[in-house]
Short mmCIF file of C-alpha atoms in Angstrom, two decimals:
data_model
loop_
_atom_site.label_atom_id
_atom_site.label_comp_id
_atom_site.label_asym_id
_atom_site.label_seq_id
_atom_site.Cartn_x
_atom_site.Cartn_y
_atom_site.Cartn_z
CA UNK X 1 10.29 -11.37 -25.45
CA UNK X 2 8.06 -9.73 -22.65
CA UNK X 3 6.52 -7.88 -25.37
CA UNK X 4 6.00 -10.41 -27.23
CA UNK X 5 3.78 -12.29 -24.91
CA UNK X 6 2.07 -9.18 -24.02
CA UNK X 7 0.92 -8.61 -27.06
CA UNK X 8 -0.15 -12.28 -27.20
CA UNK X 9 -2.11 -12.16 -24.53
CA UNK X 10 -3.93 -8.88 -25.63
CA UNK X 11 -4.14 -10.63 -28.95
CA UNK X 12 -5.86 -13.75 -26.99
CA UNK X 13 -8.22 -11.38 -25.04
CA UNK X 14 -9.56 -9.48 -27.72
CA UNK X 15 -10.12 -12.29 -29.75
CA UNK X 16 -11.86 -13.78 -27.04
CA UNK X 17 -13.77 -10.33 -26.57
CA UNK X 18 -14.64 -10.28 -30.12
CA UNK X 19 -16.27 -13.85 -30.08
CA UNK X 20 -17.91 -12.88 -27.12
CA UNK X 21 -19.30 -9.74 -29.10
CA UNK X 22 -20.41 -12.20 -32.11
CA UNK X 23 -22.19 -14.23 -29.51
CA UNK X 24 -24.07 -11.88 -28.07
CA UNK X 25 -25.12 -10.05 -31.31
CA UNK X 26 -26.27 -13.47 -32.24
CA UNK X 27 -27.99 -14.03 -29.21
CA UNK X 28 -29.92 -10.54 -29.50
CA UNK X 29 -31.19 -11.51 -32.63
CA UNK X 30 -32.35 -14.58 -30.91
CA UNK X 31 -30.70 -16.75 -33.96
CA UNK X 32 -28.99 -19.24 -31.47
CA UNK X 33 -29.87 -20.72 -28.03
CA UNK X 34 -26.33 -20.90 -26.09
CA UNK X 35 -24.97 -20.18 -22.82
CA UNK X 36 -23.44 -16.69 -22.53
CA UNK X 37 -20.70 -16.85 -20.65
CA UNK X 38 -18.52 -13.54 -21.63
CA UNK X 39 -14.78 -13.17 -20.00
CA UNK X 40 -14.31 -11.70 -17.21
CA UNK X 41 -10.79 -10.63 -17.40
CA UNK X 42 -8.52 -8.04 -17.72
CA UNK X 43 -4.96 -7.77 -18.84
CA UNK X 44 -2.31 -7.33 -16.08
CA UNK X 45 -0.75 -4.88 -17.89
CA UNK X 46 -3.51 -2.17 -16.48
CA UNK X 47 -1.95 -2.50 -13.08
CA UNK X 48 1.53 -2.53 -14.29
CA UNK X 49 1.39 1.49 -15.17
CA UNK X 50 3.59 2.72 -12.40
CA UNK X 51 2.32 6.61 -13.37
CA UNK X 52 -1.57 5.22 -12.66
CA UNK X 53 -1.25 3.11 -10.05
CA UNK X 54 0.56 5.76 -7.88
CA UNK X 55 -1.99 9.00 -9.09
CA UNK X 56 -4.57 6.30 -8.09
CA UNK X 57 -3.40 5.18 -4.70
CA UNK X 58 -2.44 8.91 -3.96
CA UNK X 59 -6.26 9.95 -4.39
CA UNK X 60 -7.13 7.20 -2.37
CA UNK X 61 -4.80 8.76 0.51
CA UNK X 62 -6.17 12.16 0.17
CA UNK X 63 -9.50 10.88 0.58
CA UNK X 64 -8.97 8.85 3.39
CA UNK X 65 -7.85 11.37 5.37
CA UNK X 66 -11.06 12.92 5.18
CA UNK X 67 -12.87 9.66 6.26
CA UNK X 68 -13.02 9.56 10.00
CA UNK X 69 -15.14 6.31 10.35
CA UNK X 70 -12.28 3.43 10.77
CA UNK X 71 -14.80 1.14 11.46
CA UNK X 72 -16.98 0.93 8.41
CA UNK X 73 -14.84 -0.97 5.25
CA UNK X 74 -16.25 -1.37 2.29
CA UNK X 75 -14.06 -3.42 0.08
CA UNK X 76 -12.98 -6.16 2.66
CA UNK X 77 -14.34 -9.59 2.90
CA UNK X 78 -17.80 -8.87 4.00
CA UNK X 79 -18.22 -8.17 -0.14
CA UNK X 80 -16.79 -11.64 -0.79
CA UNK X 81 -18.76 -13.31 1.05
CA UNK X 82 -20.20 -16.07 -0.32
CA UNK X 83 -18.90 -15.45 -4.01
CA UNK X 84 -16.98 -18.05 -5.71
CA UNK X 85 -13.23 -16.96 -6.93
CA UNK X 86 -14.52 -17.42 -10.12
CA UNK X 87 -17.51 -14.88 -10.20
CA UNK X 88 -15.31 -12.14 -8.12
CA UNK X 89 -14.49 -10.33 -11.32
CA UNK X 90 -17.78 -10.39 -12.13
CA UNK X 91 -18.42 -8.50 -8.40
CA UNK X 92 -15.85 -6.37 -9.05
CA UNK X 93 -16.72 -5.12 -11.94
CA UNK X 94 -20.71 -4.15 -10.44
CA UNK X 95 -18.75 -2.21 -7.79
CA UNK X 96 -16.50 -0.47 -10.24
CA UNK X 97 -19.81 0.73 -12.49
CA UNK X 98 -21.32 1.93 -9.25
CA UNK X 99 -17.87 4.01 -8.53
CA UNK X 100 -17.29 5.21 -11.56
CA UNK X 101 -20.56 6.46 -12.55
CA UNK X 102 -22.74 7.19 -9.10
CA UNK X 103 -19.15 8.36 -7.08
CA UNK X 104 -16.30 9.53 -9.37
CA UNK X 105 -18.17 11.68 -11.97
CA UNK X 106 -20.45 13.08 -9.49
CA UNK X 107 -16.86 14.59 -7.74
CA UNK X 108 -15.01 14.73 -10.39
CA UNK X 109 -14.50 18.48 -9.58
CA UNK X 110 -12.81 17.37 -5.89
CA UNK X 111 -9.09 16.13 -5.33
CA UNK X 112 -7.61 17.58 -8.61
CA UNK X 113 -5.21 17.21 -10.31
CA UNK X 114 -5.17 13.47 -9.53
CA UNK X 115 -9.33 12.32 -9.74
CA UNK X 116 -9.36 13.36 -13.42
CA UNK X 117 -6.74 10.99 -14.56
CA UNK X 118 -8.11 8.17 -11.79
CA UNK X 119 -11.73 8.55 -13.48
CA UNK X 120 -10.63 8.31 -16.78
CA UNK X 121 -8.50 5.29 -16.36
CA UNK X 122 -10.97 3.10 -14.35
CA UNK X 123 -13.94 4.06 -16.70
CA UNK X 124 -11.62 2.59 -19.23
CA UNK X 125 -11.01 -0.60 -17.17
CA UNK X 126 -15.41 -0.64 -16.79
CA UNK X 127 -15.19 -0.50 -20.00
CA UNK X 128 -13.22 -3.25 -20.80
CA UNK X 129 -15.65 -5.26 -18.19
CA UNK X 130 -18.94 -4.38 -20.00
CA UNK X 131 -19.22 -7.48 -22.12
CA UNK X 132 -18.12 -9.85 -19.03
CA UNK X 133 -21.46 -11.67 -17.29
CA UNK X 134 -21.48 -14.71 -15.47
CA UNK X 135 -23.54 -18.16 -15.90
CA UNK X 136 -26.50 -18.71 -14.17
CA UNK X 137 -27.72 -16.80 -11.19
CA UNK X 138 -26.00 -13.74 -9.79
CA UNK X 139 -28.61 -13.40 -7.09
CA UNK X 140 -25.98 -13.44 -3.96
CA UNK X 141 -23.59 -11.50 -6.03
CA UNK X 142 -25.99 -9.04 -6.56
CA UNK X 143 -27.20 -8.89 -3.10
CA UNK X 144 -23.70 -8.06 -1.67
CA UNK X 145 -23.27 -5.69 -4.28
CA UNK X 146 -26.53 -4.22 -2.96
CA UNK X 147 -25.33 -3.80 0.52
CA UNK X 148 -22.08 -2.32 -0.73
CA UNK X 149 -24.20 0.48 -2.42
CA UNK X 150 -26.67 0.98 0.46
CA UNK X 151 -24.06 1.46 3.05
CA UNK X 152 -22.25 4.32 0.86
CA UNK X 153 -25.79 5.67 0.32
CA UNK X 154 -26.79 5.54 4.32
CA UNK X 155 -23.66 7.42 4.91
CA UNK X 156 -23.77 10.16 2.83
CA UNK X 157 -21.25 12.60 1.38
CA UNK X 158 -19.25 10.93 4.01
CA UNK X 159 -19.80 7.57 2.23
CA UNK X 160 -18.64 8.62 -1.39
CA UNK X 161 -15.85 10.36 0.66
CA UNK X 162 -14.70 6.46 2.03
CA UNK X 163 -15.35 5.02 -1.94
CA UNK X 164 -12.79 7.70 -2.87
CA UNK X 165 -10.76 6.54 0.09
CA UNK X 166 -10.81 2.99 -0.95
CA UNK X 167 -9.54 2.94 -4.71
CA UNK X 168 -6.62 1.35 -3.29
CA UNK X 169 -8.50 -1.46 -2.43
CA UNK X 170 -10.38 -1.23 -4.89
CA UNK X 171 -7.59 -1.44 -7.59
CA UNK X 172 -5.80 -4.05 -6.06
CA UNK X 173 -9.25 -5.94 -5.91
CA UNK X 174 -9.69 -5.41 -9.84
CA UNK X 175 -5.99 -6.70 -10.16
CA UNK X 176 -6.28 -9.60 -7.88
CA UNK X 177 -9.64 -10.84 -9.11
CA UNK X 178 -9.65 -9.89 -12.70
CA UNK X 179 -6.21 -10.81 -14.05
CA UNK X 180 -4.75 -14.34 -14.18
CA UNK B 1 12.08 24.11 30.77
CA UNK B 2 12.67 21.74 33.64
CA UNK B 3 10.22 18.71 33.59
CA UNK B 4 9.24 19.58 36.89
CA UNK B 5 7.90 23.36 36.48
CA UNK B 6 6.66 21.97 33.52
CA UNK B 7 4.79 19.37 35.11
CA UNK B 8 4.01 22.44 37.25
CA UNK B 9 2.73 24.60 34.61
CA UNK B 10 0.45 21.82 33.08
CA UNK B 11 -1.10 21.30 36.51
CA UNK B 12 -1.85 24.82 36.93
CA UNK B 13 -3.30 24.94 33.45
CA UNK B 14 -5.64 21.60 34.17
CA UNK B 15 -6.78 23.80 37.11
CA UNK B 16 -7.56 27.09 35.61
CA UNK B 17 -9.69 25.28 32.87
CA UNK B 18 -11.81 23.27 35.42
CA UNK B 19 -13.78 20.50 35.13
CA UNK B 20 -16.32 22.38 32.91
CA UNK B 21 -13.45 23.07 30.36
CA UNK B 22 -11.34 19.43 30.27
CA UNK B 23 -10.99 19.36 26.80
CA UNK B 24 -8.11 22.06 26.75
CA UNK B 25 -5.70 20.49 29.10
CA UNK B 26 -6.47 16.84 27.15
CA UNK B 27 -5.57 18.02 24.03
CA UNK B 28 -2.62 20.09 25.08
CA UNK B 29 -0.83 16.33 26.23
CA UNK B 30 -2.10 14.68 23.37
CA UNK B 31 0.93 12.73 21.75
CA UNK B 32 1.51 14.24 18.10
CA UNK B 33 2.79 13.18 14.88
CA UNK B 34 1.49 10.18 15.56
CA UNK B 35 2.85 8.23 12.25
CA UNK B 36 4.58 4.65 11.07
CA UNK B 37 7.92 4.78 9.55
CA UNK B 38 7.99 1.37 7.20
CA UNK B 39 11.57 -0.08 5.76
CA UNK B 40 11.23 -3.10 3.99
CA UNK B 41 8.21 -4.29 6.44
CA UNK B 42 9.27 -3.22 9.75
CA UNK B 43 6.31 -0.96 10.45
CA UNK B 44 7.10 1.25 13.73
CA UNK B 45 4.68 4.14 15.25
CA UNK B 46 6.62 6.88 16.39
CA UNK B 47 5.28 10.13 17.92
CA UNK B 48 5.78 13.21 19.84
CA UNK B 49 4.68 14.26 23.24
CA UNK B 50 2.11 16.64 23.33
CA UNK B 51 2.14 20.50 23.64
CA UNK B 52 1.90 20.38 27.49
CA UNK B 53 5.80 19.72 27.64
CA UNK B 54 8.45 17.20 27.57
CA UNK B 55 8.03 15.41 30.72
CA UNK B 56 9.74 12.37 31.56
CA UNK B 57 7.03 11.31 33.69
CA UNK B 58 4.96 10.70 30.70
CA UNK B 59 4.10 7.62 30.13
CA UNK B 60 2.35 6.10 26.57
CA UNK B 61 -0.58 3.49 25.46
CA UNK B 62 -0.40 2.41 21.61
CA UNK B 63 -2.97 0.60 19.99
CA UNK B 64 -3.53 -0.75 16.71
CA UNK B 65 -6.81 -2.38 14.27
CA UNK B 66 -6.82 -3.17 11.01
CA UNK B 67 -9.25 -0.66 8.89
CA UNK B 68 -12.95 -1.47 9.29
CA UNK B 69 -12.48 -3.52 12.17
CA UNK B 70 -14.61 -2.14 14.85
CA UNK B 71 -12.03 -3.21 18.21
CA UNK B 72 -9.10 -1.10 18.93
CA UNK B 73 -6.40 -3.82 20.19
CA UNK B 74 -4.21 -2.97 22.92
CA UNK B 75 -0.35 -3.49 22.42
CA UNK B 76 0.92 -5.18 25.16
CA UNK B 77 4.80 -4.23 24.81
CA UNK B 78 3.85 -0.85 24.41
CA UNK B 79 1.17 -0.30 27.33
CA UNK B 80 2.78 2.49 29.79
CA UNK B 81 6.26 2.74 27.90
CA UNK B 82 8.17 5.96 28.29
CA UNK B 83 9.54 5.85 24.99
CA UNK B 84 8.73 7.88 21.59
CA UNK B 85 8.32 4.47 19.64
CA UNK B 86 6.58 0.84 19.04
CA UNK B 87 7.24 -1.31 17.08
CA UNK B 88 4.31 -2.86 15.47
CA UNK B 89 5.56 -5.00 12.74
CA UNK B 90 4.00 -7.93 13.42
CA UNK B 91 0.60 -6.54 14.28
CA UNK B 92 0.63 -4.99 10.66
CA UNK B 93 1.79 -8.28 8.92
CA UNK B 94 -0.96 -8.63 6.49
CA UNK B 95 1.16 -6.20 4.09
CA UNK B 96 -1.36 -5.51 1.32
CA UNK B 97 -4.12 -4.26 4.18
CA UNK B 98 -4.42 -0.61 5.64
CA UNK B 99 -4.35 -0.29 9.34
CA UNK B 100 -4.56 2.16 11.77
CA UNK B 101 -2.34 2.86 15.21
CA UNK B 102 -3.29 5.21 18.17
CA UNK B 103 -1.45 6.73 20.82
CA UNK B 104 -2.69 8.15 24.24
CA UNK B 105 -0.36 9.79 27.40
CA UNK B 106 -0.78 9.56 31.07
CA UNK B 107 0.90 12.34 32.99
CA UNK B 108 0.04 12.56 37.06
CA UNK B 109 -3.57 10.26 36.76
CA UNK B 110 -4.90 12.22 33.68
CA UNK B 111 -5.48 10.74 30.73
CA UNK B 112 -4.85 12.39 27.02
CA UNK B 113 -7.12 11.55 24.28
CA UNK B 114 -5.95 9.25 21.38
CA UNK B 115 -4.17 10.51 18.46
CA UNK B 116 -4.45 8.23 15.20
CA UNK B 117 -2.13 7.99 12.59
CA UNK B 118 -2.83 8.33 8.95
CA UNK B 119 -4.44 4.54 6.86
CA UNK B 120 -1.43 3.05 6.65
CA UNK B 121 -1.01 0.38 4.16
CA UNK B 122 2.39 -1.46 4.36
CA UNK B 123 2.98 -1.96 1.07
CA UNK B 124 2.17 0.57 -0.41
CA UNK B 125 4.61 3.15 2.05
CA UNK B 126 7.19 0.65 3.03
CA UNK B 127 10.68 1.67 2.13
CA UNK B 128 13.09 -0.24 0.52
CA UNK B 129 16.90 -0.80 1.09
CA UNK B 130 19.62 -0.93 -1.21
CA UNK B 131 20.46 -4.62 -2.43
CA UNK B 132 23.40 -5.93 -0.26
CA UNK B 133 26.04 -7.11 -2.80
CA UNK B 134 29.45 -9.73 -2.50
CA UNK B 135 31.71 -9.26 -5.53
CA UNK B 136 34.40 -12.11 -6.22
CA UNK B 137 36.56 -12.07 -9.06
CA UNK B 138 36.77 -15.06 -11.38
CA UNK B 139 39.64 -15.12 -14.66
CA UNK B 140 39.15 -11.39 -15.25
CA UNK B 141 35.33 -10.64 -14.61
CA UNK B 142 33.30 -9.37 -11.84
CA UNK B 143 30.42 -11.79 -10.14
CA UNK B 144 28.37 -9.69 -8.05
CA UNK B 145 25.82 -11.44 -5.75
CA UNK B 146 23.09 -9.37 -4.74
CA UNK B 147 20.64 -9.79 -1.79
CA UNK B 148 17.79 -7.61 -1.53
CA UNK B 149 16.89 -6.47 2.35
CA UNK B 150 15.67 -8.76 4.88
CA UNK B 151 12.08 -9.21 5.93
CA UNK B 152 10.76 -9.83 8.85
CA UNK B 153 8.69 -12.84 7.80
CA UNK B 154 8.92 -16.38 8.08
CA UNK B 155 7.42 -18.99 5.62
CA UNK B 156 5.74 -22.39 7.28
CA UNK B 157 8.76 -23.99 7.24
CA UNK B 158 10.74 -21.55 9.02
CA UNK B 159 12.24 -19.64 5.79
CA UNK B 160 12.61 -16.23 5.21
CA UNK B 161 10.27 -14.98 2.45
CA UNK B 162 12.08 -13.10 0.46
CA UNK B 163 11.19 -9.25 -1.20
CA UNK B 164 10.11 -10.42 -4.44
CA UNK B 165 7.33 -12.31 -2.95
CA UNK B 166 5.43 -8.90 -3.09
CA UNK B 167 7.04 -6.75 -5.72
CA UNK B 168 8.65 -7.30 -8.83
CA UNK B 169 11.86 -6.39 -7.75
CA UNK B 170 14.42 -5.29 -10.60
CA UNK B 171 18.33 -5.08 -9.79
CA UNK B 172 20.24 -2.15 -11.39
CA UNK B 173 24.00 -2.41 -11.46
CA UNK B 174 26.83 0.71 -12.05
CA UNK B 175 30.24 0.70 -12.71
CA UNK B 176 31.99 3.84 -11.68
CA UNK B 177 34.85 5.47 -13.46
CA UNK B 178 36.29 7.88 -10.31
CA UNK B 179 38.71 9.46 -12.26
CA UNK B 180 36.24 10.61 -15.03
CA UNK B 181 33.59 10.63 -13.00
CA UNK B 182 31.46 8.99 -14.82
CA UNK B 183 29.29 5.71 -14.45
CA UNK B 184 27.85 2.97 -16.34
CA UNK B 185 24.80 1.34 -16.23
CA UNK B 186 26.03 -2.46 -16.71
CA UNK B 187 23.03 -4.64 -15.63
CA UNK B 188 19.19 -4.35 -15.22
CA UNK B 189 17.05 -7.07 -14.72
CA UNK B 190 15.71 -9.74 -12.26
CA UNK B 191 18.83 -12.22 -12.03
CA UNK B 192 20.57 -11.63 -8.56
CA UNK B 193 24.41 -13.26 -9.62
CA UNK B 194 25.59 -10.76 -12.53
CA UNK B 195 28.83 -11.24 -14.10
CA UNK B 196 30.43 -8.41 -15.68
CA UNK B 197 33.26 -9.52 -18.69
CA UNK B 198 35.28 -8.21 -20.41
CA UNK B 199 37.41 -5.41 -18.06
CA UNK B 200 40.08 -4.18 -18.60
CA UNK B 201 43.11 -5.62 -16.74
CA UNK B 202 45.19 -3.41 -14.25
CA UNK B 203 42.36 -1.06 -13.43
CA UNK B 204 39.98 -0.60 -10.64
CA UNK B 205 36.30 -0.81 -10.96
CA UNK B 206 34.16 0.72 -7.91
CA UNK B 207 30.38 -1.20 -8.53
CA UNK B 208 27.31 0.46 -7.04
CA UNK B 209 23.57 -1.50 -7.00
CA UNK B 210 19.90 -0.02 -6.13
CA UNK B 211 16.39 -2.02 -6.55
CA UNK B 212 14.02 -0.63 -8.60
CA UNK B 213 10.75 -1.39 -8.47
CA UNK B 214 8.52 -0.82 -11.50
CA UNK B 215 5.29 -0.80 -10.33
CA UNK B 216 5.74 2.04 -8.26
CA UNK B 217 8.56 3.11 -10.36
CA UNK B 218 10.02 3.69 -7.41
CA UNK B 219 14.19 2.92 -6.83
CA UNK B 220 15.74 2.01 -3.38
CA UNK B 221 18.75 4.38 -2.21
CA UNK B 222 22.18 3.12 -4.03
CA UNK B 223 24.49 0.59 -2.19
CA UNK B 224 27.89 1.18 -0.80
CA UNK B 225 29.96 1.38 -3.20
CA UNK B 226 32.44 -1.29 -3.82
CA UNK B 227 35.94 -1.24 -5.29
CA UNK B 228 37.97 -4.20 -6.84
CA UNK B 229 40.94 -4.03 -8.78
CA UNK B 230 41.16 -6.10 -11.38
CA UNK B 231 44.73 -8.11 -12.02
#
């Protein structure tokens, strides 16, 4: 039965993904005016692999312990602010892209054996985010997403070190925000 | 070593080093191990004294903040306690957040520096117990009740909240054959009344439980076990 309805659900989402895909190819080609409006979902049963989650909130111990600065959080509600529940997805997913591609692959070669499987799965999970966008403007989303990326710039090695220390909250952000 | 030559010794040490050298003498008292031990939500910092020595005339600070808060709160219970522990459960309440807890020592007017534990995120580290199970015997089968572990939280209304508010809490239930040594997995699943049919009369039936939970794939110790014989 709980297969069943997993498999449902998947079905559901990449049917959805796959109209979403249509519309956007027929957007490109300029052949129809409509709102885009892609989902911005993924399926709980990415946070439901016990083997993942635990590599994932592993690394983020490791790394933490290197982060001396208990004052300075980046995933925490300063990065909501202001952001509707329904566009947090969306957020999450700009701060995944920025961890997976200007953090994670640029030290992939630290915290092994445990970054290599953690980088592979949430590229998979960007991935499965790339076709969602949001209605109208994403001007305040963007802006905290901004200030996310400047403060792990301002800090440093020391910053990517406190990215890599938050993929805990950062995985239980994608789960909260992007499954329903 | 007697606390008092030790007391001595530390003294005589904080001399030697002088004000120009401080640091030594600090970091020899400096509490260590500082670290929460977490079973089913009762988060409590425990530590060691420092190098310097067991004294009994030490006396400890704890404080506490949840990560990237920038104020270090002071715990009132445990401001100038003598002992090893503090219990910090309901400072650390917000289960899915990581926080932080320091300790300092005072021994004769000097003050250690603070030692910090590890993030710690409740949920994440928090031990389970075994389920707590009452077994009553109805026309020739087993109905096991089981309870999973208390919490220390209270709804709105006054309620307990119960474990599977935060995980997905799965119930695994054994018989055990003693005199083969052998056991049998006989229920898995959410459901906390299980009955078990169909045993044979005349015979007794020892019945052991754990919690597993499968996001963490991780399984609580196993339960007493408990023995019935069946009529």
């Amino acid at each position: 039965m709980a297969a069943l309805q997993k498999s449902g659900s998947s079905f559901l989402l990449e049917t959805l993904a796959a109209s979403c895909l249509l519309l956007l190819a027929l957007w490109a080609q300029g052949g129809v005016a409509v709102p885009i409006t892609c989902p911005c979902r993924l399926d709980s049963s990415n946070f439901q692999q016990p083997y993942i989650t635990n590599r994932t909130f592993t690394l983020a111990q490791e790394a933490s312990l290197e982060d001396n600065n208990t004052d300075v959080r980046l995933i925490g509600n300063d990065l909501f602010q202001g952001v509707k529940m329904t566009e947090r997805c969306y957020l999450m997913k700009q701060v995944l892209n920025f961890t997976v591609e200007e953090v994670l692959f640029p030290n992939s070669d630290r915290y092994q054996p445990y970054m290599q499987e953690v980088v592979s799965f949430l590229d998979k999970l960007s991935k499965k985010l790339s076709q969602c966008r949001i209605e109208g403007d994403d001007q305040h989303i963007q802006r905290n997403v901004n200030k996310f990326k400047d403060t792990v710039k301002e800090l440093g090695e020391s910053g990517e070190i406190k990215v890599i220390g938050e993929l805990y909250l950062l995985f239980m952000a994608l789960k909260n925000e992007c499954t329903f | 070593m007697k606390p008092e030559r030790c007391f001595l010794g530390f003294l005589f040490s904080f001399l030697l080093t002088g004000v120009a050298e401080i640091q030594p003498a600090h970091n020899s008292l400096k509490p260590q191990r500082v670290h929460f031990q977490s079973r089913n939500f009762h988060n409590i910092l425990h530590w060691q004294p420092g190098r310097a020595c067991i004294s009994n005339s030490s006396i400890y600070f704890v404080q506490y903040k949840m990560y990237g808060q920038r104020q270090w709160k002071n715990k009132e219970n445990c401001w100038g306690i003598r002992e090893f522990f503090c219990d910090l459960t309901n400072e650390t309440s917000d289960i899915w957040e990581p926080y932080y807890g320091r300790v300092r020592t005072t021994l004769a007017g000097i003050h250690s520096g603070w030692t910090m534990t590890q993030r710690f995120t409740p949920w994440w580290e928090t031990k389970i117990d075994p389920p707590v199970m009452n077994i009553t015997q109805v026309n020739g089968s087993l109905v096991v009740i089981l309870h999973a572990p208390k919490l220390p939280y209270k709804d709105e209304k006054g309620k307990t909240v119960s474990m599977e508010n935060y995980y997905e809490l799965v119930y695994r239930l054994f018989i055990i054959n003693n005199s083969l040594e052998k056991e049998q997995k006989v229920y898995e699943g959410a459901r906390r009344v299980v009955e078990i049919e169909a045993l044979a009369p005349h015979r007794s039936y020892c019945v052991v439980a754990e919690i597993y939970q499968p996001m963490l794939d991780r399984r609580s110790q196993r339960s007493e076990e408990r023995c019935v014989e069946n009529p």
